[in-house]
Coordinates of C-alpha atoms and ligand atoms in Angstrom, one line a residue:
M1 CA -16.8 1.4 64.5
R2 CA -14.5 0.7 61.6
T3 CA -16.1 1.1 58.2
V4 CA -14.7 -0.6 55.1
G5 CA -15.4 1.2 51.8
H6 CA -14.1 0.3 48.3
F7 CA -10.7 0.5 46.7
I8 CA -11.1 2.4 43.4
G9 CA -8.6 4.2 41.2
G10 CA -5.8 3.5 43.7
K11 CA -7.4 4.8 46.9
E12 CA -9.9 3.7 49.5
V13 CA -13.2 5.5 49.0
E14 CA -16.3 5.6 51.2
G15 CA -19.4 3.7 50.2
K16 CA -22.2 5.9 49.0
S17 CA -25.1 3.5 49.0
G18 CA -25.9 3.9 52.7
R19 CA -26.2 0.1 52.8
F20 CA -23.7 -1.8 55.0
A21 CA -23.1 -5.4 56.1
D22 CA -21.8 -6.4 59.6
V23 CA -18.3 -7.8 59.7
F24 CA -18.1 -10.1 62.8
E25 CA -15.2 -11.3 64.8
P26 CA -16.4 -14.9 65.0
M27 CA -14.2 -15.7 68.1
T28 CA -16.1 -13.2 70.2
G29 CA -19.3 -12.9 68.2
E30 CA -19.0 -9.1 68.1
V31 CA -19.5 -6.9 65.2
K32 CA -16.2 -5.2 64.6
A33 CA -16.8 -3.4 61.3
K34 CA -19.3 -2.4 58.7
V35 CA -18.6 -3.0 55.1
A36 CA -20.2 -0.8 52.4
L37 CA -22.4 -2.6 49.8
A38 CA -21.8 -1.0 46.4
T39 CA -24.5 0.2 44.0
K40 CA -24.4 -0.3 40.3
A41 CA -23.0 3.3 39.9
E42 CA -20.1 2.6 42.3
L43 CA -19.3 -0.6 40.4
R44 CA -19.4 1.5 37.2
A45 CA -17.0 4.0 38.7
A46 CA -14.5 1.2 39.3
V47 CA -14.9 -0.1 35.7
E48 CA -14.3 3.4 34.3
N49 CA -11.1 3.6 36.3
A50 CA -10.0 0.2 35.2
K51 CA -10.9 0.8 31.6
A52 CA -8.9 4.1 31.5
A53 CA -5.8 2.5 33.1
Q54 CA -5.7 -0.8 31.3
P55 CA -4.4 0.1 27.8
E56 CA -1.1 1.4 29.2
W57 CA -0.7 -1.5 31.6
G58 CA -1.5 -4.0 28.8
A59 CA 1.2 -2.3 26.7
T60 CA 3.8 -2.4 29.6
N61 CA 6.3 -5.2 28.8
P62 CA 5.6 -8.4 30.7
Q63 CA 8.9 -8.3 32.7
R64 CA 8.0 -5.0 34.2
R65 CA 4.5 -6.3 35.1
A66 CA 6.2 -9.2 36.7
R67 CA 8.4 -6.9 38.8
V68 CA 5.4 -5.4 40.4
L69 CA 4.3 -8.8 41.5
M70 CA 7.8 -9.6 42.8
K71 CA 7.7 -6.4 44.9
F72 CA 4.2 -7.4 46.1
L73 CA 5.5 -10.7 47.3
E74 CA 8.1 -8.9 49.4
L75 CA 5.5 -6.5 50.9
V76 CA 3.1 -9.3 51.8
Q77 CA 6.1 -11.0 53.6
R78 CA 6.7 -7.8 55.5
D79 CA 3.1 -7.6 56.6
Y80 CA 2.5 -11.3 57.0
D81 CA 1.8 -11.4 60.7
K82 CA -0.5 -8.3 60.6
L83 CA -2.5 -9.8 57.6
A84 CA -2.8 -13.2 59.2
E85 CA -4.2 -11.7 62.4
L86 CA -6.7 -9.6 60.5
L87 CA -7.7 -12.6 58.5
A88 CA -8.1 -14.8 61.5
R89 CA -10.1 -12.2 63.4
E90 CA -12.6 -11.7 60.5
H91 CA -12.8 -15.3 59.3
G92 CA -12.5 -17.3 62.5
K93 CA -9.7 -19.6 61.4
T94 CA -6.6 -19.9 63.6
I95 CA -3.5 -17.7 62.9
P96 CA -1.3 -20.6 61.6
D97 CA -4.2 -21.6 59.2
A98 CA -4.6 -17.9 58.2
K99 CA -0.8 -17.9 57.3
G100 CA -1.4 -20.9 55.1
D101 CA -4.3 -19.1 53.4
I102 CA -1.9 -16.2 52.5
Q103 CA 0.9 -18.5 51.5
R104 CA -1.2 -20.6 49.0
G105 CA -2.2 -17.3 47.4
L106 CA 1.3 -16.0 47.3
E107 CA 2.4 -19.1 45.5
V108 CA 0.1 -18.2 42.6
A109 CA 1.5 -14.7 42.6
E110 CA 5.0 -16.3 42.4
F111 CA 3.8 -18.4 39.5
A112 CA 2.5 -15.2 37.8
C113 CA 6.0 -13.7 38.0
G114 CA 6.8 -16.1 35.2
I115 CA 4.5 -14.2 32.9
P116 CA 7.1 -13.2 30.3
H117 CA 7.7 -16.9 29.6
L118 CA 4.0 -17.9 30.2
M119 CA 2.6 -15.5 27.6
K120 CA 5.0 -16.4 24.8
G121 CA 3.2 -17.2 21.5
E122 CA 3.9 -19.7 18.8
Y123 CA 5.8 -19.3 15.5
T124 CA 5.9 -21.4 12.4
E125 CA 8.3 -20.3 9.7
G126 CA 7.4 -21.3 6.1
A127 CA 3.9 -22.6 6.6
G128 CA 3.4 -21.9 2.9
P129 CA 5.4 -20.1 0.2
G130 CA 6.8 -17.0 1.9
I131 CA 4.2 -17.5 4.7
D132 CA 5.0 -17.4 8.4
I133 CA 2.4 -17.9 11.1
Y134 CA 2.6 -16.7 14.6
S135 CA 0.2 -16.4 17.5
M136 CA 0.2 -13.9 20.4
R137 CA -1.7 -13.7 23.7
Q138 CA -3.4 -10.4 24.5
P139 CA -5.2 -9.3 27.6
L140 CA -9.0 -9.2 27.6
G141 CA -9.2 -5.7 29.1
V142 CA -11.2 -5.4 32.3
V143 CA -12.0 -8.6 34.1
A144 CA -13.6 -9.4 37.4
G145 CA -13.4 -11.9 40.3
I146 CA -16.1 -12.7 42.8
T147 CA -14.7 -14.6 45.8
P148 CA -16.0 -16.5 48.9
F149 CA -15.5 -15.9 52.6
N150 CA -13.4 -19.0 53.4
F151 CA -10.1 -18.1 51.7
P152 CA -10.1 -14.3 51.8
A153 CA -6.4 -14.0 50.9
M154 CA -5.8 -17.1 48.7
I155 CA -8.7 -16.9 46.3
P156 CA -8.4 -13.2 45.5
M157 CA -4.7 -13.7 44.8
W158 CA -5.5 -16.8 42.6
K159 CA -7.7 -14.5 40.6
F160 CA -6.0 -11.1 40.4
A161 CA -2.3 -12.1 40.2
P162 CA -2.5 -14.0 36.9
A163 CA -5.1 -11.6 35.5
I164 CA -3.0 -8.5 36.2
A165 CA 0.2 -10.2 35.1
C166 CA -1.5 -10.9 31.7
G167 CA -2.1 -7.1 31.3
N168 CA -5.7 -6.9 32.4
A169 CA -7.3 -4.5 34.9
F170 CA -9.2 -6.3 37.6
I171 CA -12.3 -5.7 39.7
L172 CA -12.4 -7.8 42.8
K173 CA -15.7 -8.3 44.6
P174 CA -14.7 -10.2 47.8
S175 CA -17.0 -11.8 50.3
E176 CA -18.8 -9.2 52.4
R177 CA -18.0 -11.3 55.5
D178 CA -14.2 -10.7 55.6
P179 CA -13.3 -7.8 53.3
G180 CA -10.3 -6.6 55.4
V181 CA -7.5 -8.7 53.8
P182 CA -8.6 -8.2 50.2
M183 CA -8.6 -4.4 50.8
A184 CA -5.1 -4.6 52.3
L185 CA -3.8 -6.7 49.4
A186 CA -5.0 -4.1 46.9
A187 CA -3.2 -1.4 48.9
L188 CA 0.0 -3.5 48.8
M189 CA -0.3 -4.0 45.1
L190 CA -0.4 -0.2 44.7
E191 CA 2.6 0.2 47.0
A192 CA 4.4 -2.4 44.9
G193 CA 4.1 -0.1 41.9
L194 CA 0.8 -1.1 40.3
P195 CA -0.7 1.8 38.5
P196 CA -4.0 3.1 40.1
G197 CA -7.1 1.6 38.5
I198 CA -5.5 -1.7 37.6
L199 CA -6.8 -3.4 40.8
N200 CA -10.1 -2.2 42.3
V201 CA -12.0 -3.7 45.1
V202 CA -15.7 -3.2 45.1
N203 CA -17.4 -4.5 48.2
G204 CA -21.0 -5.6 48.0
D205 CA -23.6 -8.2 47.7
K206 CA -25.9 -9.5 45.0
E207 CA -26.4 -5.9 43.7
A208 CA -22.7 -5.5 43.0
V209 CA -22.5 -9.0 41.5
D210 CA -25.3 -8.4 39.2
A211 CA -23.8 -5.1 38.1
I212 CA -20.6 -6.9 37.3
L213 CA -22.5 -9.5 35.3
D214 CA -24.4 -6.8 33.3
D215 CA -21.5 -4.5 32.7
P216 CA -20.6 -4.5 29.0
D217 CA -17.0 -3.5 29.6
I218 CA -16.2 -6.5 31.8
K219 CA -15.0 -9.3 29.6
A220 CA -14.5 -12.2 32.0
V221 CA -15.7 -13.3 35.4
G222 CA -14.0 -15.7 37.7
F223 CA -16.2 -16.9 40.6
V224 CA -15.6 -19.1 43.6
G225 CA -18.4 -19.9 46.1
S226 CA -21.4 -22.1 46.5
S227 CA -22.7 -24.2 43.6
P228 CA -26.1 -22.5 43.1
I229 CA -24.5 -19.1 42.9
A230 CA -21.7 -20.5 40.7
Q231 CA -24.3 -21.8 38.2
Y232 CA -26.3 -18.6 38.3
I233 CA -23.2 -16.5 37.5
Y234 CA -22.0 -18.9 34.8
E235 CA -25.4 -18.7 33.0
R236 CA -25.9 -15.0 33.4
A237 CA -22.3 -14.2 32.4
A238 CA -22.8 -16.3 29.3
Q239 CA -25.9 -14.3 28.4
T240 CA -23.9 -11.1 28.3
G241 CA -21.1 -12.8 26.3
K242 CA -18.5 -12.9 29.0
R243 CA -15.9 -15.6 29.6
A244 CA -16.7 -17.3 32.8
Q245 CA -15.2 -19.9 35.1
C246 CA -17.3 -20.6 38.2
F247 CA -16.2 -23.0 41.0
G248 CA -18.7 -24.3 43.4
G249 CA -19.2 -26.4 46.5
A250 CA -18.0 -29.9 47.3
K251 CA -18.4 -33.2 49.1
N252 CA -15.0 -34.7 49.2
H253 CA -14.7 -38.4 49.9
A254 CA -11.7 -40.3 51.4
I255 CA -11.7 -44.0 50.5
I256 CA -9.9 -46.1 53.1
M257 CA -8.8 -49.5 51.7
P258 CA -8.3 -52.5 54.1
D259 CA -4.5 -52.2 53.7
A260 CA -4.3 -48.5 54.5
D261 CA -2.0 -47.4 57.3
I262 CA -4.9 -46.7 59.7
D263 CA -3.0 -44.3 62.0
Q264 CA -1.8 -42.2 59.1
T265 CA -5.3 -42.2 57.7
V266 CA -6.9 -41.1 61.0
D267 CA -4.4 -38.2 61.2
A268 CA -5.2 -37.2 57.7
L269 CA -9.0 -37.4 58.3
I270 CA -8.9 -35.4 61.5
G271 CA -6.9 -32.6 59.9
A272 CA -8.7 -32.6 56.6
G273 CA -12.2 -33.0 58.1
Y274 CA -12.0 -30.6 61.0
G275 CA -9.2 -28.1 60.1
S276 CA -10.6 -24.6 59.6
A277 CA -13.9 -25.9 61.2
G278 CA -14.5 -27.8 57.9
E279 CA -15.0 -24.6 56.0
R280 CA -12.8 -25.6 53.1
C281 CA -13.9 -26.5 49.7
M282 CA -11.3 -29.3 49.8
A283 CA -12.2 -30.5 53.3
I284 CA -12.9 -34.2 53.6
S285 CA -16.5 -34.6 54.6
V286 CA -17.1 -38.2 53.8
A287 CA -15.0 -41.2 54.8
V288 CA -15.6 -44.5 53.0
P289 CA -13.9 -47.4 54.8
V290 CA -13.9 -50.6 52.6
G291 CA -15.1 -53.7 54.5
K292 CA -16.5 -54.1 58.0
A293 CA -13.1 -54.7 59.7
T294 CA -11.7 -51.5 58.2
A295 CA -14.8 -49.5 59.2
D296 CA -14.7 -50.8 62.8
A297 CA -11.0 -50.1 63.2
L298 CA -11.4 -46.7 61.7
M299 CA -14.4 -45.8 64.0
S300 CA -12.6 -47.0 67.1
K301 CA -9.6 -44.7 66.4
L302 CA -11.6 -41.8 65.0
I303 CA -14.1 -41.4 67.9
P304 CA -11.5 -40.5 70.6
R305 CA -9.7 -38.2 68.2
V306 CA -12.8 -36.3 67.4
E307 CA -13.7 -36.0 71.1
A308 CA -10.3 -34.7 71.8
L309 CA -10.3 -31.9 69.2
K310 CA -9.1 -28.7 70.7
I311 CA -11.3 -25.8 69.7
G312 CA -10.2 -22.3 70.6
P313 CA -10.3 -18.7 69.7
S314 CA -8.6 -17.7 66.4
T315 CA -5.7 -16.2 68.4
D316 CA -4.9 -19.4 70.2
P317 CA -2.0 -21.0 68.2
T318 CA -2.5 -24.3 69.9
A319 CA -6.2 -24.7 68.8
D320 CA -7.0 -27.3 66.1
Y321 CA -9.7 -25.0 64.8
G322 CA -11.6 -21.9 65.6
P323 CA -15.2 -20.7 65.4
L324 CA -17.4 -20.8 62.3
V325 CA -17.7 -17.6 60.3
T326 CA -21.2 -16.5 61.4
K327 CA -24.0 -17.4 63.8
E328 CA -26.1 -18.2 60.7
A329 CA -23.4 -20.7 59.5
L330 CA -23.3 -22.3 62.9
E331 CA -27.0 -22.7 63.0
R332 CA -27.0 -24.1 59.5
V333 CA -24.4 -26.8 60.4
K334 CA -26.2 -27.7 63.7
N335 CA -29.4 -28.1 61.7
Y336 CA -27.7 -30.5 59.3
V337 CA -26.6 -32.6 62.3
E338 CA -30.3 -32.7 63.5
I339 CA -31.3 -33.7 60.0
G340 CA -28.7 -36.6 60.0
V341 CA -30.1 -37.9 63.3
K342 CA -33.6 -37.8 62.0
E343 CA -32.5 -39.6 58.8
G344 CA -31.2 -42.4 60.9
A345 CA -27.4 -42.0 60.8
T346 CA -25.6 -42.9 64.0
L347 CA -24.2 -39.7 65.7
A348 CA -21.0 -41.2 67.2
V349 CA -19.7 -37.8 68.4
D350 CA -22.0 -34.9 69.0
G351 CA -20.2 -31.5 69.3
R352 CA -23.2 -29.3 69.2
G353 CA -23.2 -28.5 72.9
F354 CA -19.6 -27.2 72.9
K355 CA -19.2 -23.8 74.7
M356 CA -15.9 -21.9 74.7
Q357 CA -15.2 -20.6 78.1
G358 CA -14.7 -16.8 78.1
Y359 CA -16.0 -16.6 74.6
E360 CA -19.6 -17.5 75.1
N361 CA -21.0 -15.4 72.2
G362 CA -18.5 -16.8 69.7
F363 CA -19.6 -19.1 66.9
Y364 CA -18.0 -22.3 68.1
M365 CA -19.0 -25.9 67.5
G366 CA -17.4 -29.2 68.6
G367 CA -16.6 -31.9 66.1
C368 CA -19.4 -34.2 65.0
L369 CA -18.9 -37.7 63.6
F370 CA -21.6 -39.7 61.9
D371 CA -21.5 -43.5 61.2
N372 CA -23.8 -45.6 59.0
V373 CA -24.5 -42.7 56.7
T374 CA -26.2 -43.8 53.4
K375 CA -26.4 -42.4 49.9
D376 CA -30.0 -41.3 50.1
M377 CA -29.5 -39.1 53.1
R378 CA -29.4 -35.3 52.8
I379 CA -26.3 -35.1 55.0
Y380 CA -24.5 -37.2 52.3
K381 CA -25.9 -35.4 49.3
E382 CA -25.6 -31.8 50.4
E383 CA -22.5 -29.7 51.4
I384 CA -22.6 -29.1 55.2
F385 CA -19.4 -26.9 55.4
G386 CA -18.7 -27.4 59.0
P387 CA -16.8 -29.7 61.4
V388 CA -18.9 -32.8 60.6
L389 CA -17.5 -36.0 59.1
S390 CA -19.8 -38.7 57.7
V391 CA -18.7 -42.3 57.5
V392 CA -20.3 -44.3 54.7
R393 CA -19.5 -48.0 54.9
A394 CA -18.7 -49.7 51.6
H395 CA -18.6 -53.5 51.1
D396 CA -15.9 -53.4 48.4
Y397 CA -13.7 -51.3 46.3
A398 CA -16.2 -51.1 43.4
E399 CA -18.8 -49.6 45.7
A400 CA -16.3 -47.2 47.2
L401 CA -15.2 -46.0 43.7
A402 CA -18.8 -45.5 42.7
L403 CA -19.7 -43.2 45.6
P404 CA -17.6 -40.1 44.7
S405 CA -17.9 -40.9 41.0
D406 CA -21.8 -40.8 41.1
H407 CA -22.0 -37.9 43.6
D408 CA -23.3 -34.5 42.2
Y409 CA -20.1 -32.8 43.4
G410 CA -16.7 -33.6 42.1
N411 CA -14.1 -31.3 43.6
G412 CA -11.5 -33.5 45.5
V413 CA -11.2 -37.1 46.5
A414 CA -8.6 -39.2 48.2
I415 CA -7.7 -42.9 48.5
F416 CA -5.7 -44.3 51.4
T417 CA -3.9 -47.6 50.5
R418 CA -0.5 -49.3 50.3
D419 CA -1.6 -51.0 47.0
G420 CA -0.2 -49.2 44.0
D421 CA -2.5 -51.1 41.6
A422 CA -5.6 -49.9 43.5
A423 CA -4.3 -46.3 43.7
R424 CA -3.6 -46.2 40.0
D425 CA -6.9 -47.7 39.1
F426 CA -8.7 -45.3 41.3
A427 CA -6.9 -42.2 40.0
A428 CA -7.7 -43.2 36.4
K429 CA -11.4 -44.1 37.0
V430 CA -12.8 -41.8 39.6
N431 CA -15.1 -39.1 38.2
V432 CA -13.7 -36.2 40.3
G433 CA -11.3 -33.3 39.3
M434 CA -8.6 -33.5 41.9
V435 CA -7.3 -36.8 43.4
G436 CA -5.1 -37.5 46.4
I437 CA -3.2 -40.8 46.9
N438 CA -2.5 -40.9 50.7
V439 CA -2.9 -37.1 50.5
P440 CA -6.1 -35.9 52.1
I441 CA -6.3 -32.4 50.6
P442 CA -4.9 -32.7 47.1
V443 CA -4.9 -29.0 46.3
P444 CA -2.5 -28.8 43.3
I445 CA 0.6 -26.6 43.6
A446 CA 0.4 -23.2 41.8
Y447 CA 1.9 -24.3 38.5
Y448 CA -0.7 -27.0 38.1
T449 CA -4.3 -26.1 37.7
F450 CA -7.1 -26.3 40.3
G451 CA -10.7 -27.2 39.4
G452 CA -13.5 -29.5 40.4
W453 CA -15.9 -31.3 38.1
K454 CA -19.7 -31.7 37.9
K455 CA -21.5 -29.3 40.3
S456 CA -18.1 -28.2 41.7
G457 CA -17.0 -26.3 38.5
F458 CA -18.8 -24.6 35.6
G459 CA -16.6 -23.6 32.7
D460 CA -13.8 -25.0 30.6
L461 CA -10.6 -23.8 32.2
N462 CA -9.3 -24.3 35.7
Q463 CA -7.8 -21.8 38.1
H464 CA -4.1 -21.0 38.4
G465 CA -1.4 -22.8 36.5
P466 CA -1.3 -22.6 32.7
D467 CA -5.1 -22.4 32.4
S468 CA -5.2 -19.1 34.2
V469 CA -3.1 -17.5 31.4
R470 CA -5.4 -19.1 28.9
F471 CA -8.5 -17.7 30.7
Y472 CA -7.2 -14.2 31.1
T473 CA -5.9 -13.8 27.5
K474 CA -7.2 -14.2 24.0
T475 CA -5.2 -15.7 21.3
K476 CA -4.6 -13.8 18.1
T477 CA -3.1 -15.7 15.2
V478 CA -1.3 -13.8 12.4
T479 CA -0.6 -15.3 8.9
S480 CA 1.9 -13.2 7.0
R481 CA 3.4 -13.5 3.6
W482 CA 6.7 -11.8 3.6
P483 CA 8.3 -10.9 1.3
S484 CA 5.2 -9.8 -0.4
G485 CA 6.8 -10.5 -3.8
V486 CA 5.6 -14.1 -3.9
K487 CA 2.9 -13.9 -6.6
E488 CA 0.2 -16.6 -6.9
G489 CA -2.6 -14.8 -8.7
A490 CA -6.2 -14.4 -7.6
E491 CA -7.5 -17.4 -5.7
F492 CA -11.3 -18.1 -5.6
S493 CA -11.4 -21.3 -3.6
I494 CA -10.5 -21.6 0.1
P495 CA -6.7 -20.8 0.5
L496 CA -4.6 -23.8 1.0
M497 CA -1.0 -23.8 2.1
K498 CA 1.0 -25.1 -0.9
Ligands
NAD501 P1 -21.4 -17.9 48.5 O1 -21.8 -18.5 47.3 O2 -22.4 -17.5 49.5 O3 -20.7 -16.4 48.2 C1 -19.6 -16.4 47.2 C2 -19.7 -15.0 46.6 O4 -20.9 -14.8 45.9 C3 -19.6 -13.8 47.6 O5 -18.7 -12.8 47.1 C4 -21.0 -13.4 47.8 O6 -21.1 -12.0 48.1 C5 -21.6 -13.6 46.4 N1 -23.0 -14.0 46.5 C6 -23.7 -14.6 47.5 N2 -25.0 -14.7 47.2 C7 -25.2 -14.2 46.0 C8 -26.3 -14.1 45.1 N3 -27.5 -14.5 45.5 N4 -26.1 -13.5 43.9 C9 -24.9 -13.0 43.5 N5 -23.8 -13.1 44.3 C10 -23.9 -13.7 45.5 O7 -20.2 -18.7 49.1 P2 -19.5 -18.5 50.6 O8 -20.4 -19.0 51.6 O9 -18.8 -17.2 50.6 O10 -18.3 -19.6 50.4 C11 -18.4 -21.0 50.7 C12 -18.7 -21.8 49.5 O11 -17.6 -21.6 48.5 C13 -18.8 -23.3 49.8 O12 -19.8 -23.8 49.0 C14 -17.4 -23.8 49.3 O13 -17.4 -25.1 48.9 C15 -17.2 -22.9 48.1 N6 -15.8 -22.8 47.7 C16 -15.4 -23.4 46.6 C17 -14.1 -23.4 46.2 C18 -13.6 -24.1 44.9 O14 -12.5 -23.8 44.4 N7 -14.4 -24.9 44.3 C19 -13.1 -22.8 47.0 C20 -13.6 -22.1 48.1 C21 -14.9 -22.2 48.5

């Protein structure tokens, strides 16, 4: 059986804790590897390596740091197919979807190649007599990222590419469910010319995470995962004086106005609701048709499409989606469907009985569709994270706007309409961080920032885009009097620029 250790100081090292987690191949349900779970001492070893390597890397000029990322982009392209297959086999998503996971991560690495420009400071000549002021951005030192199972390529790259480009050393604690691709990415960064110790991967569970949170040499933590853990990490990181940005779960609504192109909307809902088996933080999990006629038309078109979804093993390029990540995740999603039925929602399509021929032990589930879901139901309030779409019927636009706005989560939302006024009003008023107009999954492109509101995001700065440079650097501002010959005498009140 393959074992996955850690990547510390530029090489893969075995885990010493004697504790391991199973890494499944969701399409067959078999355990294919064991991943080591780090102790506090192993985390500390990674931090020591990072701390020793960081000063020289931080002092390397930004264009040379960018060149390492440029080479990394090339190497990932070289290994694209291999990485996508590994990712699909450990996660369960299909290979085309795994390629998208890698691509959306690479786009942030491409963005980070602009670091010489992105890190430029400000300068004011003559802010006072003989006084010039300038600011500079400096790396924080050693920083860490803790990432979820559902994007094992994209989210690690969202974290480490900008952090490393800014001159930091990075400790990545990826999900223990699919550690293969994060380990491979670290090896490719080394091959691209990154000095050993600048990118370390420490595999593990809560023990490794708590060691990161308590380590005095780690200056910032970027987290992505479920909301309770996001909140825990945000609070505990703050207690030890770290910078933290923690992104959590979601309940993304799609509002369907009466004038929407219904066929386009149904295509969008099917892809965004069921793609990747619904295991995306930007998946649409709630559809809100406005008015009875819209709801009836939507349901009549959605039902046959959900029934016709093609579920297959991750290696089947024609499958719409593959298995869920673990048996536990599958049981959890099925349990939510049961809860929905008990709560009185109408289960219009029940995919719980789906069996994949030839892959009977895989973690497959057919698409489920609920109608007549109401605000008080648990299946509406909580994140299900599976191939389940809930339809909440709204009487009018005001009620539809209030649903995502009042929900505890605030990651993404979409409106489908042909009416520019309605779309503009919705984008301005909805209380959610990322908005799509006739776009079901409005994940902003790498040079914009990504971040949800409310329970979907704890912290002040978003991921990628300009905020990532702000998050991974500290600003120093220098006020200089030059030439020093300007004489003003001693000043006892607060200095003012004259
Ligand atoms: P998770 O919260 O279970 O795990 C995320 C990370 O936290 C993993 O590295 C895990 O090892 C660690 N962790 C788990 N339990 C912990 C604990 N008790 N203490 C300390 N660390 C712990 O999330 P997941 O199941 O891997 O990922 C799915 C979740 O991530 C969903 O809620 C999804 O919406 C969310 N997500 C959010 C975004 C976003 O940008 N907002 C993006 C992707 C996924």
